[in-house]
mmCIF file of C-alpha atoms in Angstrom:
data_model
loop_
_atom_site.group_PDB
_atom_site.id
_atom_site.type_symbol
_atom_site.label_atom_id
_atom_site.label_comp_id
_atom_site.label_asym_id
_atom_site.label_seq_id
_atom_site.Cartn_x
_atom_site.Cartn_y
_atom_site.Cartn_z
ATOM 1 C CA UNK A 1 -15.078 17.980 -48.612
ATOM 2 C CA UNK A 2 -18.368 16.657 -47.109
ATOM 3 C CA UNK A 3 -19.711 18.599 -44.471
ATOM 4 C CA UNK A 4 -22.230 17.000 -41.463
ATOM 5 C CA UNK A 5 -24.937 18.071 -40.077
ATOM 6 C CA UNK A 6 -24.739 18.462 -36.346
ATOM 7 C CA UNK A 7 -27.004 19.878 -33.074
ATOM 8 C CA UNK A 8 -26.549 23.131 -32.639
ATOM 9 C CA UNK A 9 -25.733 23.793 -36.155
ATOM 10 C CA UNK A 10 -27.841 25.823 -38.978
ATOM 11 C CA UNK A 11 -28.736 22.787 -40.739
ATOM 12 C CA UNK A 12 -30.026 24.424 -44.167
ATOM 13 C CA UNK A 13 -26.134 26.031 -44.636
ATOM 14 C CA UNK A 14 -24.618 23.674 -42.122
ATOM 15 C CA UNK A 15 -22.901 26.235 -40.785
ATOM 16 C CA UNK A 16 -21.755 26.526 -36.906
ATOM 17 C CA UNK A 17 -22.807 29.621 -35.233
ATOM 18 C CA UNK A 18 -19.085 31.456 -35.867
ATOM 19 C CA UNK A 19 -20.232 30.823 -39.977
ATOM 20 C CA UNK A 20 -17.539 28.716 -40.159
ATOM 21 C CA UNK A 21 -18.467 25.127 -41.948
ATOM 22 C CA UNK A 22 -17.833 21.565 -40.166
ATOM 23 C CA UNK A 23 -16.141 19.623 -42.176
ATOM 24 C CA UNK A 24 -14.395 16.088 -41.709
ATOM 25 C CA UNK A 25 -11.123 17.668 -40.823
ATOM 26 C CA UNK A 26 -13.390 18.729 -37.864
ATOM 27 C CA UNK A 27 -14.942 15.550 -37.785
ATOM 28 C CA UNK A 28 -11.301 13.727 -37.793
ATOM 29 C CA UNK A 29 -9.779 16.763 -35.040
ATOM 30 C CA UNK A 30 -13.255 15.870 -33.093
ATOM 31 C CA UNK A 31 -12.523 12.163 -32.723
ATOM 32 C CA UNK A 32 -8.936 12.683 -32.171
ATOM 33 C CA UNK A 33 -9.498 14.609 -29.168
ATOM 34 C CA UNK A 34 -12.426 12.519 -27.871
ATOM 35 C CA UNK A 35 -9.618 9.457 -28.310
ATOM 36 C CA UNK A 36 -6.952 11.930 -26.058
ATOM 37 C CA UNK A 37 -9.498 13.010 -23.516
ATOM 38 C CA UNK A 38 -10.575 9.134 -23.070
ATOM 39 C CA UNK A 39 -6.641 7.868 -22.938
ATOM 40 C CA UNK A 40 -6.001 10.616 -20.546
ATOM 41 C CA UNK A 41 -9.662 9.331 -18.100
ATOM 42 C CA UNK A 42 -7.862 5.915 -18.186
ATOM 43 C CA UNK A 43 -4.920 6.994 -17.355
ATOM 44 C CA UNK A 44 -5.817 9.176 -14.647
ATOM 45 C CA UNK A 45 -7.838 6.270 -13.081
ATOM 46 C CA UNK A 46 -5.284 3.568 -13.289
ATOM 47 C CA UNK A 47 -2.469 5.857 -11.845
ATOM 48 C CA UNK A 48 -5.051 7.135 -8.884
ATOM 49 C CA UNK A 49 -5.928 3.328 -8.576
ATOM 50 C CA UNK A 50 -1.919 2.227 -8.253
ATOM 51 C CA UNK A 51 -1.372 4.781 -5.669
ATOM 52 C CA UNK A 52 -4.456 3.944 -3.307
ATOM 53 C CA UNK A 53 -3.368 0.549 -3.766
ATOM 54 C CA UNK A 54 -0.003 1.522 -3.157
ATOM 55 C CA UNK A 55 -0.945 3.441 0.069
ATOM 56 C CA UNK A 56 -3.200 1.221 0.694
ATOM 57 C CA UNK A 57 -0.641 -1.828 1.122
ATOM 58 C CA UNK A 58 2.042 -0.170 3.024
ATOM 59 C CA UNK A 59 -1.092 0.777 5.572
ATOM 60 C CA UNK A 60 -2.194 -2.735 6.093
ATOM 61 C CA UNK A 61 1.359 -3.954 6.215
ATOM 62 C CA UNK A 62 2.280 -1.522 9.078
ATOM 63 C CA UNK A 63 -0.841 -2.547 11.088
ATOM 64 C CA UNK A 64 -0.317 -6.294 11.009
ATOM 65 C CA UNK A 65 3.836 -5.283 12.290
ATOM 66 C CA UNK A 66 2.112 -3.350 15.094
ATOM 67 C CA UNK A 67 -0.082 -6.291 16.342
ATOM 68 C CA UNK A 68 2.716 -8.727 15.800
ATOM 69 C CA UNK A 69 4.601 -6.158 18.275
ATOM 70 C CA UNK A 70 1.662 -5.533 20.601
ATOM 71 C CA UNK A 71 1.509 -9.573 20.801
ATOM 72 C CA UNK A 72 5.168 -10.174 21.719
ATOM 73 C CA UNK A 73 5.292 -7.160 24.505
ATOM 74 C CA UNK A 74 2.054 -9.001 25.977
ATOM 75 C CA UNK A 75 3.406 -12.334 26.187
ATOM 76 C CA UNK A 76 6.188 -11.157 28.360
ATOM 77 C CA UNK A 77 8.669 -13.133 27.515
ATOM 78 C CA UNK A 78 6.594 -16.374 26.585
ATOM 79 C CA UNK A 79 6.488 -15.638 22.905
ATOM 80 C CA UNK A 80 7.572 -18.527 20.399
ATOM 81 C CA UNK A 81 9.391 -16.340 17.350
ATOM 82 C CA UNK A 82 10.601 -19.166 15.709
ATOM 83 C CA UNK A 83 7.145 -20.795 15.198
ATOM 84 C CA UNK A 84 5.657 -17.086 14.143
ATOM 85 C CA UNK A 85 8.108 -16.836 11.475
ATOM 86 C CA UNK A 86 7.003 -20.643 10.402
ATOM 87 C CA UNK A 87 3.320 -19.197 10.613
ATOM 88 C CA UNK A 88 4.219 -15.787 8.636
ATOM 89 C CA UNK A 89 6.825 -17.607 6.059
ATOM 90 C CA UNK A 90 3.455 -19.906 5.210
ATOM 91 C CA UNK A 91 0.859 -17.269 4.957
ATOM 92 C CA UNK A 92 3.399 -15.538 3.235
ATOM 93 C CA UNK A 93 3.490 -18.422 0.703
ATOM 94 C CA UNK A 94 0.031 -18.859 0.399
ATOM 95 C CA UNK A 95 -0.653 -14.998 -0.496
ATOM 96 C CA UNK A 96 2.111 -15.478 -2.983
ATOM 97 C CA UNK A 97 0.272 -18.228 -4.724
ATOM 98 C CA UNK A 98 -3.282 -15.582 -4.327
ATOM 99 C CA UNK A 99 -1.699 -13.098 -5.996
ATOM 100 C CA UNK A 100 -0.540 -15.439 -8.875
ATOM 101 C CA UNK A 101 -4.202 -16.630 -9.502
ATOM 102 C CA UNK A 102 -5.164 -13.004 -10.010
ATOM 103 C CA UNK A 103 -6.073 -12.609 -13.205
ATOM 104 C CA UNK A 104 -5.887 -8.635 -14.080
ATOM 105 C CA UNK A 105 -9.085 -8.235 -16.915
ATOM 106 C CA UNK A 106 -7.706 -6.380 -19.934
ATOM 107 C CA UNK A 107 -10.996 -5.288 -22.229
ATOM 108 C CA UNK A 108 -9.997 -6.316 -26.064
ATOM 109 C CA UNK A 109 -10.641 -3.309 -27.821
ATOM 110 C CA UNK A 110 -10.418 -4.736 -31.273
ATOM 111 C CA UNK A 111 -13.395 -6.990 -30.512
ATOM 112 C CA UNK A 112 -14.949 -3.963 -29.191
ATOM 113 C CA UNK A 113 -14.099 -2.208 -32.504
ATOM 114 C CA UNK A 114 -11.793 -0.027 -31.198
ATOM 115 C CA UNK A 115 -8.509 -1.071 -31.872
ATOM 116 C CA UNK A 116 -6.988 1.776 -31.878
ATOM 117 C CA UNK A 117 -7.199 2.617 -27.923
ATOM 118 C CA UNK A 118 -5.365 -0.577 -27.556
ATOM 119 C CA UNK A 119 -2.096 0.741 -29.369
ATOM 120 C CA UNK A 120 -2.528 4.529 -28.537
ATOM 121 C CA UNK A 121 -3.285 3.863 -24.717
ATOM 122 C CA UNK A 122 0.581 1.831 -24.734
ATOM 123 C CA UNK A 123 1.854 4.488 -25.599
ATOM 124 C CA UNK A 124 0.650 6.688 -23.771
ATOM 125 C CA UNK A 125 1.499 4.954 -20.745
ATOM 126 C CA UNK A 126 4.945 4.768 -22.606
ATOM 127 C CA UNK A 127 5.606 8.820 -22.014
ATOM 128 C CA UNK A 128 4.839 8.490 -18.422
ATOM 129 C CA UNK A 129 8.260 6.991 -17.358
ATOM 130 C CA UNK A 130 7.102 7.510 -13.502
ATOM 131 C CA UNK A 131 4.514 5.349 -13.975
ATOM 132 C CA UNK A 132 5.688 3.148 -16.216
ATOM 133 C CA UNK A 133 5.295 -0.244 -15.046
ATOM 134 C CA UNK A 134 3.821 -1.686 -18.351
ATOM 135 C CA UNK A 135 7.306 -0.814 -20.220
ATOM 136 C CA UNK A 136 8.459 -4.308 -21.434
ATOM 137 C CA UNK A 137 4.538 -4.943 -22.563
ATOM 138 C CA UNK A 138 4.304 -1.641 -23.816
ATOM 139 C CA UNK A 139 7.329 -2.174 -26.651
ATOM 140 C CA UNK A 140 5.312 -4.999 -27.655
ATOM 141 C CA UNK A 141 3.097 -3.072 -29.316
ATOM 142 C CA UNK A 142 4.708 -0.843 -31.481
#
């Protein structure tokens, strides 16, 4: 087998500093564990991502059902609920139709020559069934 030359290696023997030689099996065990460690970043960051969002949501959702409170204990009694609902059913609608514009950017790692984070990532997500919210898209790719 070939053997490369790498920093912090003895280049004239190409030998590591153990004596033992790097060869491509460590090349190949190299890249595969690069490919892990950069499956398990993403990962990490779109789970920590869901969950602020997550948080995040219920948060703002609880706030705007406390001011809808605090506005109907100050009108004492003079409070119109059936045109709030009309207002909340249409801003409902219209964040509805917000969150169908959003477009959610998914790099194409085949254009970006690497292809195979596109199909190992997948399936990675796959073995997470907590967080498995890319399931039916997921099988798609196997």
């Amino acid at each position: 087998t070939e053997t490369f030359d790498r920093p912090g290696f003895d280049s004239p023997t190409r030998q590591s500093f153990n004596g033992r030689k790097f060869k491509e099996d460590d090349e190949a065990s190299h890249r595969g564990g690069l490919r892990m460690a950069l499956l398990c970043l993403s990962n990490e960051y779109r789970l920590s991502e869901n969950d602020w969002n997550l948080a995040s949501s219920k948060a703002n959702s609880i706030a705007v059902q406390i001011e809808l409170l605090e506005d109907i204990i100050k009108a004492d009694g003079k409070f119109d609920l059936t045109a709030e609902l009309e207002k909340l059913k249409e801003e409902h609608s219209e964040a509805e139709g917000m969150l169908a514009d959003v477009k959610v950017k998914v790099p194409d790692w085949d254009k970006l020559g690497e292809s195979w984070l596109h199909h190992d990532y997948y399936r990675f997500i796959i073995s997470f069934g907590k967080y498995n919210t890319l399931g039916t898209a997921a099988a798609h790719f196997d």
